[in-house]
JSON list of C-alpha atoms in Angstrom, two decimals:
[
{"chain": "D", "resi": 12, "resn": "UNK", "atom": "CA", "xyz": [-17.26, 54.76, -83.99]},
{"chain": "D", "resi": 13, "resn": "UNK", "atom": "CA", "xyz": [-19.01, 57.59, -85.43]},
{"chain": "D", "resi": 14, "resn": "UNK", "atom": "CA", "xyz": [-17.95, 60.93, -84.83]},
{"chain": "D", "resi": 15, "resn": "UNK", "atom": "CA", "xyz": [-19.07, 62.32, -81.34]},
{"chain": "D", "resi": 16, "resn": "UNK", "atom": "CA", "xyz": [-21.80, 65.06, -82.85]},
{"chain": "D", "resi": 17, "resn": "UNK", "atom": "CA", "xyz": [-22.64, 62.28, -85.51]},
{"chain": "D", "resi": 18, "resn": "UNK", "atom": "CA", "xyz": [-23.04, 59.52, -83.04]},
{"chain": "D", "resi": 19, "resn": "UNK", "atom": "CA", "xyz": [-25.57, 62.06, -80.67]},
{"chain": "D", "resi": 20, "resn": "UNK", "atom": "CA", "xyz": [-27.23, 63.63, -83.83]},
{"chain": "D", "resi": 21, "resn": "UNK", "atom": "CA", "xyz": [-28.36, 59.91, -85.55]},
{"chain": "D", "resi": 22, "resn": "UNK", "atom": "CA", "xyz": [-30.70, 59.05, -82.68]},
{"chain": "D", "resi": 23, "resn": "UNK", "atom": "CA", "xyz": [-32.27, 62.23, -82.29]},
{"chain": "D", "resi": 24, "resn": "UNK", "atom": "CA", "xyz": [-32.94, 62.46, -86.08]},
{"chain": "D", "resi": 25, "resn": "UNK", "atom": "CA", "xyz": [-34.22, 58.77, -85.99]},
{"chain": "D", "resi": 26, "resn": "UNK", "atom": "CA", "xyz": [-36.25, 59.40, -83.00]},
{"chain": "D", "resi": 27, "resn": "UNK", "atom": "CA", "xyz": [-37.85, 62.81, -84.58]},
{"chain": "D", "resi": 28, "resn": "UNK", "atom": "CA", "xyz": [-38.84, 60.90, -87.77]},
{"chain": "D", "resi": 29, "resn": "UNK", "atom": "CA", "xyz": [-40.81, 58.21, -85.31]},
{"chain": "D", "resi": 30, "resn": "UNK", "atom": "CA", "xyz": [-42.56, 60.74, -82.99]},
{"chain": "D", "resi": 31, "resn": "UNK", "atom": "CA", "xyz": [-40.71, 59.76, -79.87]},
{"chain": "D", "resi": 32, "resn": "UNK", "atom": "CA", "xyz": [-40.77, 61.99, -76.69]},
{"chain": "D", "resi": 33, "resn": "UNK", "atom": "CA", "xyz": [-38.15, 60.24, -75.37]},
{"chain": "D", "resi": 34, "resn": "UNK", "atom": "CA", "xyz": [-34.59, 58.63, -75.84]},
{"chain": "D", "resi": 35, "resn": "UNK", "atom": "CA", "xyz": [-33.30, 56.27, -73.07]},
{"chain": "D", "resi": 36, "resn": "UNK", "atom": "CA", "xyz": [-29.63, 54.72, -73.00]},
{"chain": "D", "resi": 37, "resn": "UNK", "atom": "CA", "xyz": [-29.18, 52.60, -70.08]},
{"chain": "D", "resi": 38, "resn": "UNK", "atom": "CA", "xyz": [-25.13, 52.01, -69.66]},
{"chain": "D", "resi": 39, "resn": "UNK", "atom": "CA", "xyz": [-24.49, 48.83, -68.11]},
{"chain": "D", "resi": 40, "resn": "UNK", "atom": "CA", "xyz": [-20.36, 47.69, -67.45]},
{"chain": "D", "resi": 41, "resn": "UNK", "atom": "CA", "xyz": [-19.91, 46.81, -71.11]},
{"chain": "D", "resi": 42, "resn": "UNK", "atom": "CA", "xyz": [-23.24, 47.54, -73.01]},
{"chain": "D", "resi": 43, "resn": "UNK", "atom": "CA", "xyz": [-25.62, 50.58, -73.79]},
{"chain": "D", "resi": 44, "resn": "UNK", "atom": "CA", "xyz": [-29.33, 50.08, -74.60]},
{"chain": "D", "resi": 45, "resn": "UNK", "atom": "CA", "xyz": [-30.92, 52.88, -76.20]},
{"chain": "D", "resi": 46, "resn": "UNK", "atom": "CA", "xyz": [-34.26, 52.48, -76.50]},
{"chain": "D", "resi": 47, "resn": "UNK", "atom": "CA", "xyz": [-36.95, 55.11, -78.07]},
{"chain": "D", "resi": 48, "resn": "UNK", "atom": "CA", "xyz": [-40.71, 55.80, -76.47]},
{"chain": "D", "resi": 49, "resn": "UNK", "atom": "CA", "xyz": [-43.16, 55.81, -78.50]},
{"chain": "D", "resi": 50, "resn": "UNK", "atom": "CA", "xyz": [-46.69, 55.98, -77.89]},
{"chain": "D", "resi": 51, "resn": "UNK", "atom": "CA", "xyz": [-45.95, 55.62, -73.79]},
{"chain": "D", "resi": 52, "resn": "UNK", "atom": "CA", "xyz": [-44.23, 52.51, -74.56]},
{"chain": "D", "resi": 53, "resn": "UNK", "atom": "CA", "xyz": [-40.38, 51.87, -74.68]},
{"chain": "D", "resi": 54, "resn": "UNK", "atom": "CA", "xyz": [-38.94, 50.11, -77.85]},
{"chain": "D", "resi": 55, "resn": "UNK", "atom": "CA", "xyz": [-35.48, 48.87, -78.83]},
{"chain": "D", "resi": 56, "resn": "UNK", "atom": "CA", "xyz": [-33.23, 50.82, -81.28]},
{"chain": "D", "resi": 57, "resn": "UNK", "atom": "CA", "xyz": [-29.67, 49.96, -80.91]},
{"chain": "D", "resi": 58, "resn": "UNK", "atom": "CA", "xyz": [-27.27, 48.87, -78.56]},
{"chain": "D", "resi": 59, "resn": "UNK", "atom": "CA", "xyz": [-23.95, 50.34, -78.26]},
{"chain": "D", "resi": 60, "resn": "UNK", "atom": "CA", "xyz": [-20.74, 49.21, -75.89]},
{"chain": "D", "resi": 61, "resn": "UNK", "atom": "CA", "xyz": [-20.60, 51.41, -72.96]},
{"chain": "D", "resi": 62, "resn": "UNK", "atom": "CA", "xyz": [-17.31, 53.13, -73.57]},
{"chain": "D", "resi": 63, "resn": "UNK", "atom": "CA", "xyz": [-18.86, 54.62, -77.01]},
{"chain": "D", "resi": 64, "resn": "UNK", "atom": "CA", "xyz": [-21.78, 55.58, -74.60]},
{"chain": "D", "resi": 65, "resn": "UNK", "atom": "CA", "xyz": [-20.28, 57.24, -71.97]},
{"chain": "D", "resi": 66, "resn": "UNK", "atom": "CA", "xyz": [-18.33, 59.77, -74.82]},
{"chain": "D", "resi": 67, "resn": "UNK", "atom": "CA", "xyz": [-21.81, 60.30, -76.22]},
{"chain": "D", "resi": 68, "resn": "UNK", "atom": "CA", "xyz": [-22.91, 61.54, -72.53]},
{"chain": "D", "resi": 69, "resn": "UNK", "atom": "CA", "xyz": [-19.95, 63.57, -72.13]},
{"chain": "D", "resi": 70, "resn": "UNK", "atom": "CA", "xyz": [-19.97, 65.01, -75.36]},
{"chain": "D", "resi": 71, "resn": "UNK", "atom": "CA", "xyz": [-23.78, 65.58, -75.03]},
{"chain": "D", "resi": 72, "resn": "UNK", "atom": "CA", "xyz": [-23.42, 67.65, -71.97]},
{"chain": "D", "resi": 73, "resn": "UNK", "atom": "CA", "xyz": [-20.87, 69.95, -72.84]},
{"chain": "D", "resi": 74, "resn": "UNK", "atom": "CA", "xyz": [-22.81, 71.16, -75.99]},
{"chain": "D", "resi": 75, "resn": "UNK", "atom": "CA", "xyz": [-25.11, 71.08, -73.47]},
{"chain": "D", "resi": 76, "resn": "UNK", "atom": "CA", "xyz": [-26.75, 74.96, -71.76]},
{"chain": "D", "resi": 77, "resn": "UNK", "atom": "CA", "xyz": [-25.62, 73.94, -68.00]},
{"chain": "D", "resi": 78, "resn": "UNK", "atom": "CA", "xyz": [-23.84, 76.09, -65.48]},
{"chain": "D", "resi": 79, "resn": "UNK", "atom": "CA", "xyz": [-20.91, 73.24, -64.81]},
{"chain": "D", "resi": 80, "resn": "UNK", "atom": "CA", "xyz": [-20.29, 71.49, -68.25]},
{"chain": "D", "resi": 81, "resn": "UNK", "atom": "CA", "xyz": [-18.78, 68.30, -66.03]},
{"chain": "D", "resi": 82, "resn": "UNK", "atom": "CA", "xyz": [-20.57, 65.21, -66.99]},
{"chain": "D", "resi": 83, "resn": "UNK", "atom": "CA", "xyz": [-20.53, 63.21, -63.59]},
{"chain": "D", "resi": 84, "resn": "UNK", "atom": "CA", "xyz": [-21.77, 60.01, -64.30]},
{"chain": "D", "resi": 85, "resn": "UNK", "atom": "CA", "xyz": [-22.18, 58.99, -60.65]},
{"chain": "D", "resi": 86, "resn": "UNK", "atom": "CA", "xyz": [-24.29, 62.05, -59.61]},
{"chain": "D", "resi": 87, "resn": "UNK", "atom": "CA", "xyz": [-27.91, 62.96, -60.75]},
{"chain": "D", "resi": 88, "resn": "UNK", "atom": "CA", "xyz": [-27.38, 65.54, -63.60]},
{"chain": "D", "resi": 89, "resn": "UNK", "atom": "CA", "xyz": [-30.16, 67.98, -65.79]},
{"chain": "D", "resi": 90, "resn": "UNK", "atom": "CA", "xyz": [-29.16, 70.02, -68.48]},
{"chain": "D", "resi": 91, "resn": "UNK", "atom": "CA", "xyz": [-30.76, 71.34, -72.46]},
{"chain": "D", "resi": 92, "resn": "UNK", "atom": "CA", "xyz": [-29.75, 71.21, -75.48]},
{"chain": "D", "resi": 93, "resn": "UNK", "atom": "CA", "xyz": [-31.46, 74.21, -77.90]},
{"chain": "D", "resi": 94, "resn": "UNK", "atom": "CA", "xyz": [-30.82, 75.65, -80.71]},
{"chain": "D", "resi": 95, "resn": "UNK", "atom": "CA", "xyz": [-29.02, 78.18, -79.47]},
{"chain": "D", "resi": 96, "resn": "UNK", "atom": "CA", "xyz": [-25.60, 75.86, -79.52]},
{"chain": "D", "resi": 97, "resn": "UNK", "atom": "CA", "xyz": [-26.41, 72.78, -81.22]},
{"chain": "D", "resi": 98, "resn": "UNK", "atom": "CA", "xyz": [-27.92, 71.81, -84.85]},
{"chain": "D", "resi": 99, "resn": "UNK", "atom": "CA", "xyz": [-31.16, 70.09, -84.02]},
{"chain": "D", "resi": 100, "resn": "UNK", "atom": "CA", "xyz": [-33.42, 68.19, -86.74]},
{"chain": "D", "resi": 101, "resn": "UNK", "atom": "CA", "xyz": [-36.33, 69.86, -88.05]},
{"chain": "D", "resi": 102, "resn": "UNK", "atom": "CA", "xyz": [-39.56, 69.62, -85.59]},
{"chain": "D", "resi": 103, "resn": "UNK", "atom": "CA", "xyz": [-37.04, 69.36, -82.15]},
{"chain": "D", "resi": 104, "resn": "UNK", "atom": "CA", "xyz": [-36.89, 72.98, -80.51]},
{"chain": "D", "resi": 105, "resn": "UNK", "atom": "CA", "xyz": [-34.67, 71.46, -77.39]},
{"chain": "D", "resi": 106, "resn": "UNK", "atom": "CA", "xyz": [-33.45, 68.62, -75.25]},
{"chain": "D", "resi": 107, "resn": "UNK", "atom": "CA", "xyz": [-33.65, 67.93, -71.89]},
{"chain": "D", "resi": 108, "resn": "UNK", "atom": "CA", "xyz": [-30.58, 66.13, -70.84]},
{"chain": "D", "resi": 109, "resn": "UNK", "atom": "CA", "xyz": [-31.27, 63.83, -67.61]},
{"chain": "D", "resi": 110, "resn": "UNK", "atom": "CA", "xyz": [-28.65, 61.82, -66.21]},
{"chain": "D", "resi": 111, "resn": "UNK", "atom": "CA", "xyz": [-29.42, 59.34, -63.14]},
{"chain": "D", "resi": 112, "resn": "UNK", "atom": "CA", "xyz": [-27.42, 56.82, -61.66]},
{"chain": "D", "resi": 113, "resn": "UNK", "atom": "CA", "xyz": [-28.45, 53.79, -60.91]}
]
């Protein structure tokens, strides 16, 4: 597994250099789909096992700007990610961090 910061950095760069607006991971019991949208439309770019995917949410949050830093992954969660505490690729000012349970 790549590093933590590594493993949350790659998609974002990857997902810059295609124009996405979004990044979805979907963490089912022993699987992650991460999928990029592009052009309104949601397309495939890796899948990861769900352990490695639940330390990328984790790790996501607390660099995260949110008033509890506790990634819950049974509650409904919102927090950024800016500039201010993480080094984002050229051409992304922030992310929004949304974390529903399903």
């Amino acid at each position: 597994m790549l590093g933590l910061r590594e493993a949350i950095a790659q998609p974002v760069r990857d997902a810059a250099e295609r124009k996405a607006s979004d990044i979805h991971m979907m963490v089912s019991r022993y699987e992650a789909f991460i999928r990029f949208r592009i052009d309104g439309f949601l397309e495939p770019y890796r899948n990861i096992p769900a352990d490695e995917a639940h330390a990328i949410c984790v790790a996501a949050f607390n660099m995260a700007e949110a008033s509890d830093a506790n990634y819950r992954p049974l509650e409904y969660q919102g927090a950024r990610m800016s500039r201010l505490k993480v080094d984002l690729p050229s051409g992304v000012i922030s992310i929004r961090l949304q974390f529903n349970p399903m």
